[in-house]
Short mmCIF file of C-alpha atoms in Angstrom, two decimals:
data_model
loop_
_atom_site.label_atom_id
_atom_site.label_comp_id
_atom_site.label_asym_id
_atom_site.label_seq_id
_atom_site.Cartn_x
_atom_site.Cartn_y
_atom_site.Cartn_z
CA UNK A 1 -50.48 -5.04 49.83
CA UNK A 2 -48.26 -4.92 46.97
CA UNK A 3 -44.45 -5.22 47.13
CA UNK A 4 -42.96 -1.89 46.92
CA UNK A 5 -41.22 -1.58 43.13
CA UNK A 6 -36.80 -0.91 43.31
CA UNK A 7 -34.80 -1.43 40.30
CA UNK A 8 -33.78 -5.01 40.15
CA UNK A 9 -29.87 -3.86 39.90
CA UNK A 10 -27.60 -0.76 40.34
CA UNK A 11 -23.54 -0.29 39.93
CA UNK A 12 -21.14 1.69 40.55
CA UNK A 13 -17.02 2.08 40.74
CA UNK A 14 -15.12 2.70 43.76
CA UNK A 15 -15.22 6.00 45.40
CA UNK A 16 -18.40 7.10 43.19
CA UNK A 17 -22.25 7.25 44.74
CA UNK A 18 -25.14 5.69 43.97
CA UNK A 19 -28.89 5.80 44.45
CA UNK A 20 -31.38 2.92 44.82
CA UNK A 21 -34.98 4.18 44.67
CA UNK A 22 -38.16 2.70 46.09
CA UNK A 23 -41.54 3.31 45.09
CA UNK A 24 -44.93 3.08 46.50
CA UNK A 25 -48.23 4.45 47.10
CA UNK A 26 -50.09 6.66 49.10
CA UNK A 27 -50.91 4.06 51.38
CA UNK A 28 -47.30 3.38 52.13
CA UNK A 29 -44.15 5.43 51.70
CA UNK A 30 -46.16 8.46 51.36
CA UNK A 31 -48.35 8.44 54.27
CA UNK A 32 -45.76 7.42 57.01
CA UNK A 33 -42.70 8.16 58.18
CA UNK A 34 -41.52 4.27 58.66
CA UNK A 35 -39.78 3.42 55.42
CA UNK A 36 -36.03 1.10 56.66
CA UNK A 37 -33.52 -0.06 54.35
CA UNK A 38 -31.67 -3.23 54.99
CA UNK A 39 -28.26 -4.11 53.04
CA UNK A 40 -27.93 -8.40 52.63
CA UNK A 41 -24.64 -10.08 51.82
CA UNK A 42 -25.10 -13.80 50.12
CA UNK A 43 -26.30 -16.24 52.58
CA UNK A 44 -26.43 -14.07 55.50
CA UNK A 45 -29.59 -12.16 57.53
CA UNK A 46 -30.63 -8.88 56.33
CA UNK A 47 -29.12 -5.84 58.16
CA UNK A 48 -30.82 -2.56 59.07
CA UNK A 49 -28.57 0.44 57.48
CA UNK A 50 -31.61 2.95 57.75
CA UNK A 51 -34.90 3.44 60.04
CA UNK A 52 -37.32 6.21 60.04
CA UNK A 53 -36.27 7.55 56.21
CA UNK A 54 -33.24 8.89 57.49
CA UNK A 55 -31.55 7.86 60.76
CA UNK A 56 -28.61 5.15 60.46
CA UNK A 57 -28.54 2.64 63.49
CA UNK A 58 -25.50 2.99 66.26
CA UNK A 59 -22.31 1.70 63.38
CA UNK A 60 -23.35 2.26 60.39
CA UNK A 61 -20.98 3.81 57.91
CA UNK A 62 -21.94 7.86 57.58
CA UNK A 63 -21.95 6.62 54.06
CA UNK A 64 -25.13 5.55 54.05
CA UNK A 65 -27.99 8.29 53.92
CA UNK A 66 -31.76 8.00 53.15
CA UNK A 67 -34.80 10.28 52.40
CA UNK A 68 -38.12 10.46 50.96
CA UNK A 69 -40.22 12.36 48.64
CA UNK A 70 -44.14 11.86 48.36
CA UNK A 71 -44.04 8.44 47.37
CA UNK A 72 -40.72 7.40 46.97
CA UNK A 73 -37.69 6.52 48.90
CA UNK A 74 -34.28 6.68 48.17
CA UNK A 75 -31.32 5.06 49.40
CA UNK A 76 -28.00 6.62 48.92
CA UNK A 77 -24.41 5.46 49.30
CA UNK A 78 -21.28 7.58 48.94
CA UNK A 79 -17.71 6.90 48.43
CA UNK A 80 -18.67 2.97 47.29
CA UNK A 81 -16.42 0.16 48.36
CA UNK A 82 -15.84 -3.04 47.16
CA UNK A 83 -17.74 -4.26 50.81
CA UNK A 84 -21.33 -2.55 49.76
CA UNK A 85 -21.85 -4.90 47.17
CA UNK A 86 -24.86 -6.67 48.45
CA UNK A 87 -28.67 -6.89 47.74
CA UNK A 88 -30.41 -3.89 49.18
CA UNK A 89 -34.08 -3.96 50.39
CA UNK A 90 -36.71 -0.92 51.33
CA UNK A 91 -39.89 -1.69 53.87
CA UNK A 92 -42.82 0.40 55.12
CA UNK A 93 -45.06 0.20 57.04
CA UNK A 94 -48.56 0.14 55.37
CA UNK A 95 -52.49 1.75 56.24
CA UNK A 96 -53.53 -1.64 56.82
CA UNK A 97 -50.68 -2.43 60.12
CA UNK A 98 -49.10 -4.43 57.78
CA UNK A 99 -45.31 -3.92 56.90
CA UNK A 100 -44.17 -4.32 53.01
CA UNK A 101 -40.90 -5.15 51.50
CA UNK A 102 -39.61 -4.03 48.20
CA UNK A 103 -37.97 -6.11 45.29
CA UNK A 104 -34.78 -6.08 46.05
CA UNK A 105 -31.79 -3.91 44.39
CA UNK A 106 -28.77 -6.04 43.27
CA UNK A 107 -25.76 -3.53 43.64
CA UNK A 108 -22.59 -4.13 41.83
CA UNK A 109 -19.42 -2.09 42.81
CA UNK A 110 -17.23 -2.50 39.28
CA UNK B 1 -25.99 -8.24 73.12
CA UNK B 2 -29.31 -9.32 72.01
CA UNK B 3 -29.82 -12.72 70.34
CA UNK B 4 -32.53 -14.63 68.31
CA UNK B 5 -32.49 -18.31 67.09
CA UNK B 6 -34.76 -19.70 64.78
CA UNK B 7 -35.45 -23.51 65.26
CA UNK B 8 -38.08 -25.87 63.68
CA UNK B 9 -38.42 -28.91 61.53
CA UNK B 10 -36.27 -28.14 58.15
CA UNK B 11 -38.50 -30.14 56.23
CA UNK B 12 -42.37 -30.14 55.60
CA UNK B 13 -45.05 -32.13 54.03
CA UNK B 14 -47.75 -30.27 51.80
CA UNK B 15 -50.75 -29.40 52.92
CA UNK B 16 -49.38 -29.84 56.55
CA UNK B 17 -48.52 -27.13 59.17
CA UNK B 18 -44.97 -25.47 59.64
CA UNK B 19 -43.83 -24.25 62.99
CA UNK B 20 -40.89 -22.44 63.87
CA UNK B 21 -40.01 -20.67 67.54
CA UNK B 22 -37.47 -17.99 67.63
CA UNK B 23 -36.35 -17.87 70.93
CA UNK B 24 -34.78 -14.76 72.32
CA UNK B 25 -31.64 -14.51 74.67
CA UNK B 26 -29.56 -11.28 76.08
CA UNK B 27 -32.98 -9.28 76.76
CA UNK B 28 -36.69 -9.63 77.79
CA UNK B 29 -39.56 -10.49 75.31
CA UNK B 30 -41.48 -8.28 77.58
CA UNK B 31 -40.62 -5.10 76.95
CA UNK B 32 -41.47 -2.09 74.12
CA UNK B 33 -40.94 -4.49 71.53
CA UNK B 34 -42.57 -6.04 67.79
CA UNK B 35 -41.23 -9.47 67.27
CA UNK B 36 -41.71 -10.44 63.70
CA UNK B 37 -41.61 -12.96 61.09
CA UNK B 38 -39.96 -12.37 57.53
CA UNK B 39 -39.30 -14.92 54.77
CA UNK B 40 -36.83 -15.25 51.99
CA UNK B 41 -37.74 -18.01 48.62
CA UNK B 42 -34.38 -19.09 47.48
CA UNK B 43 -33.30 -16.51 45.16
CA UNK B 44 -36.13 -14.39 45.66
CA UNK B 45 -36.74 -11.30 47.77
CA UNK B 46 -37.40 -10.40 51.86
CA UNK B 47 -41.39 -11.21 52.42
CA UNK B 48 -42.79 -9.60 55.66
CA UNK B 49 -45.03 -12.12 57.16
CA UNK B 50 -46.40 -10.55 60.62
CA UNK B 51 -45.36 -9.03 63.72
CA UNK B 52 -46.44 -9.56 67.64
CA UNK B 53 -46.10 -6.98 70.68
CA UNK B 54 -45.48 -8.98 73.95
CA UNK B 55 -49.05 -8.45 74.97
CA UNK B 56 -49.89 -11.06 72.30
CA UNK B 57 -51.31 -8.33 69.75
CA UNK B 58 -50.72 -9.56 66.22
CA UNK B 59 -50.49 -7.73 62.45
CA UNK B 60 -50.23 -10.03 59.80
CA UNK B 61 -49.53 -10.02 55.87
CA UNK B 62 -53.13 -10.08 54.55
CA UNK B 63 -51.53 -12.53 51.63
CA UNK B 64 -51.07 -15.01 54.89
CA UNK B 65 -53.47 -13.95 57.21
CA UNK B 66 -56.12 -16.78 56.48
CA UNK B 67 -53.00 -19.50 57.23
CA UNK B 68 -50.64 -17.75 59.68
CA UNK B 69 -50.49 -17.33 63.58
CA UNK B 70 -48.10 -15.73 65.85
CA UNK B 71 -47.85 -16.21 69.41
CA UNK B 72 -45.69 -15.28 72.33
CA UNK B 73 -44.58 -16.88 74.99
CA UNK B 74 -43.21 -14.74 77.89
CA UNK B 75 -42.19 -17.17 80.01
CA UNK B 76 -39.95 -19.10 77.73
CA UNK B 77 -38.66 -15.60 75.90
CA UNK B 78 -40.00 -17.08 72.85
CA UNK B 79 -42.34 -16.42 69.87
CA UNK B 80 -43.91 -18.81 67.22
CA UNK B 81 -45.10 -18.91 63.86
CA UNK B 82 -47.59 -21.33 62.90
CA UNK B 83 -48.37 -21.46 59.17
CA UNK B 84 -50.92 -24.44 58.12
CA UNK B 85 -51.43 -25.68 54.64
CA UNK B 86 -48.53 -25.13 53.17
CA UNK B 87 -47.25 -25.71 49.54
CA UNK B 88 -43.74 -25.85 48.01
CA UNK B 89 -44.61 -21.84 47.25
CA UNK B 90 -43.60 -21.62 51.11
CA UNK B 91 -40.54 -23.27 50.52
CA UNK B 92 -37.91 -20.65 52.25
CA UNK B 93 -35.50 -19.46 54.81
CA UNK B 94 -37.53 -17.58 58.16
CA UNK B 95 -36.02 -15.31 59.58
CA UNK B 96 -37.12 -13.91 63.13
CA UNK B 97 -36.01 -10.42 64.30
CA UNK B 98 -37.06 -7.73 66.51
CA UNK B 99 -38.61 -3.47 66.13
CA UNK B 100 -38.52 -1.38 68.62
CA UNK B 101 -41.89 0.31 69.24
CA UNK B 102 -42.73 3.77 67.54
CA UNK B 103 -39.95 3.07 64.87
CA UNK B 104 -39.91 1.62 61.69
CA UNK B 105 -36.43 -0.92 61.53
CA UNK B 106 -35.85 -4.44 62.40
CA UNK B 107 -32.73 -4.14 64.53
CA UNK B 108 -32.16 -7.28 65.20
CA UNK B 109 -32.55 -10.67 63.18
CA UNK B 110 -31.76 -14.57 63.87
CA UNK B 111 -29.79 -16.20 61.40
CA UNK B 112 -32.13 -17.60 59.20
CA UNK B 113 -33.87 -21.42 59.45
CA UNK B 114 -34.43 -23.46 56.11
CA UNK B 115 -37.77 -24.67 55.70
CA UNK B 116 -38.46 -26.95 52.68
CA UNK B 117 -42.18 -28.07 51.48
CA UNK B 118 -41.83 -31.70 49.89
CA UNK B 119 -43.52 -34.99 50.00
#
């Protein structure tokens, strides 16, 4: 399975909102449910910020939302602070049983 | 509060095997759970690698598949990855973490273990 396609960097100022897209195929994002989002800060593990398209985990920020339209995902963050800029990746979860990262989206609060 | 720690040898020959074990404190491997394998090449982006339910049912990358095992072991609350013939293309860090069943999300991760593929 291919690696699901995000732009390789986003940015935004403080206080402003941004959206970091994720695109795949009908044998992906389209045909389940089970796309996640995971925000990583420079040398640490990957953290889960959104499961299911659109339900944020117990502590994370209200800031965060998700959604999905036929075969693309979306990841959006509003009212940016200086502590979002990360690397932000989308999965899903695949026909095959397989699960599939994206790219990787560098985002760069200015 | 859940915890997973990656350990293994941090450095590889080529062509040889890598093993790592993530073993799993502050909760029981046996339960409703996926415990899965993801890697990261230095600078490069989150690889999903496969994923094993406590029954010892496994799902694996298909770009792996023909070099990669996962195992569990419920008496030690661990899991394994086994990945044989490996090149300097597997150089990376592996991370461990866990999904609950019926939902997409890995909730939980280790920290991360270094492997590197040299002679």
């Amino acid at each position: 399975q291919s690696a699901l396609t995000q732009p390789a960097s986003v940015s935004g100022s403080p206080g402003q909102s941004i959206t970091i897209s994720c695109t795949g195929t009908s044998s992906d994002i389209e045909a389940y449910k089970f796309v996640s989002w995971y925000q990583q800060h420079p040398g640490k593990a990957p953290k889960l910020m959104i499961y299911d398209v659109s339900y944020r985990p117990s502590g994370v920020s209200g800031r965060f939302s998700g959604s999905k339209s036929g075969n693309t995902a979306s990841l959006t963050i509003s009212g940016l602070q200086a502590e979002d800029e990360a690397d932000y990746y989308c999965n899903s979860y695949t026909t095959t049983g397989a699960w599939v990262f994206g790219g990787g989206t560098k985002l760069t609060v200015l | 509060q859940l915890q997973l720690q990656e350990s293994g040898p941090g450095l590889v020959k080529p062509s040889e095997t890598l093993s790592l074990t993530c073993t799993v404190s502050g909760g029981s491997i046996s339960k409703s759970y996926y415990w899965g394998w993801i890697r990261q090449p230095p600078g490069k982006a989150l690889e999903w690698i496969g994923e094993t339910y406590y029954t010892g049912n496994t799902y694996y990358s298909s770009s792996l598949k023909s070099r990669v095992t996962i195992s569990v072991d419920t008496s030690k609350n661990q899991f394994s990855l086994r990945l044989s013939s490996v090149t300097a293309a597997d150089t990376a860090v592996y991370y461990c973490a866990r999904r609950r069943e019926y939902y997409s999300g890995l909730e939980f991760w280790g920290r991360g273990a270094l492997v590197t593929v040299s002679s």
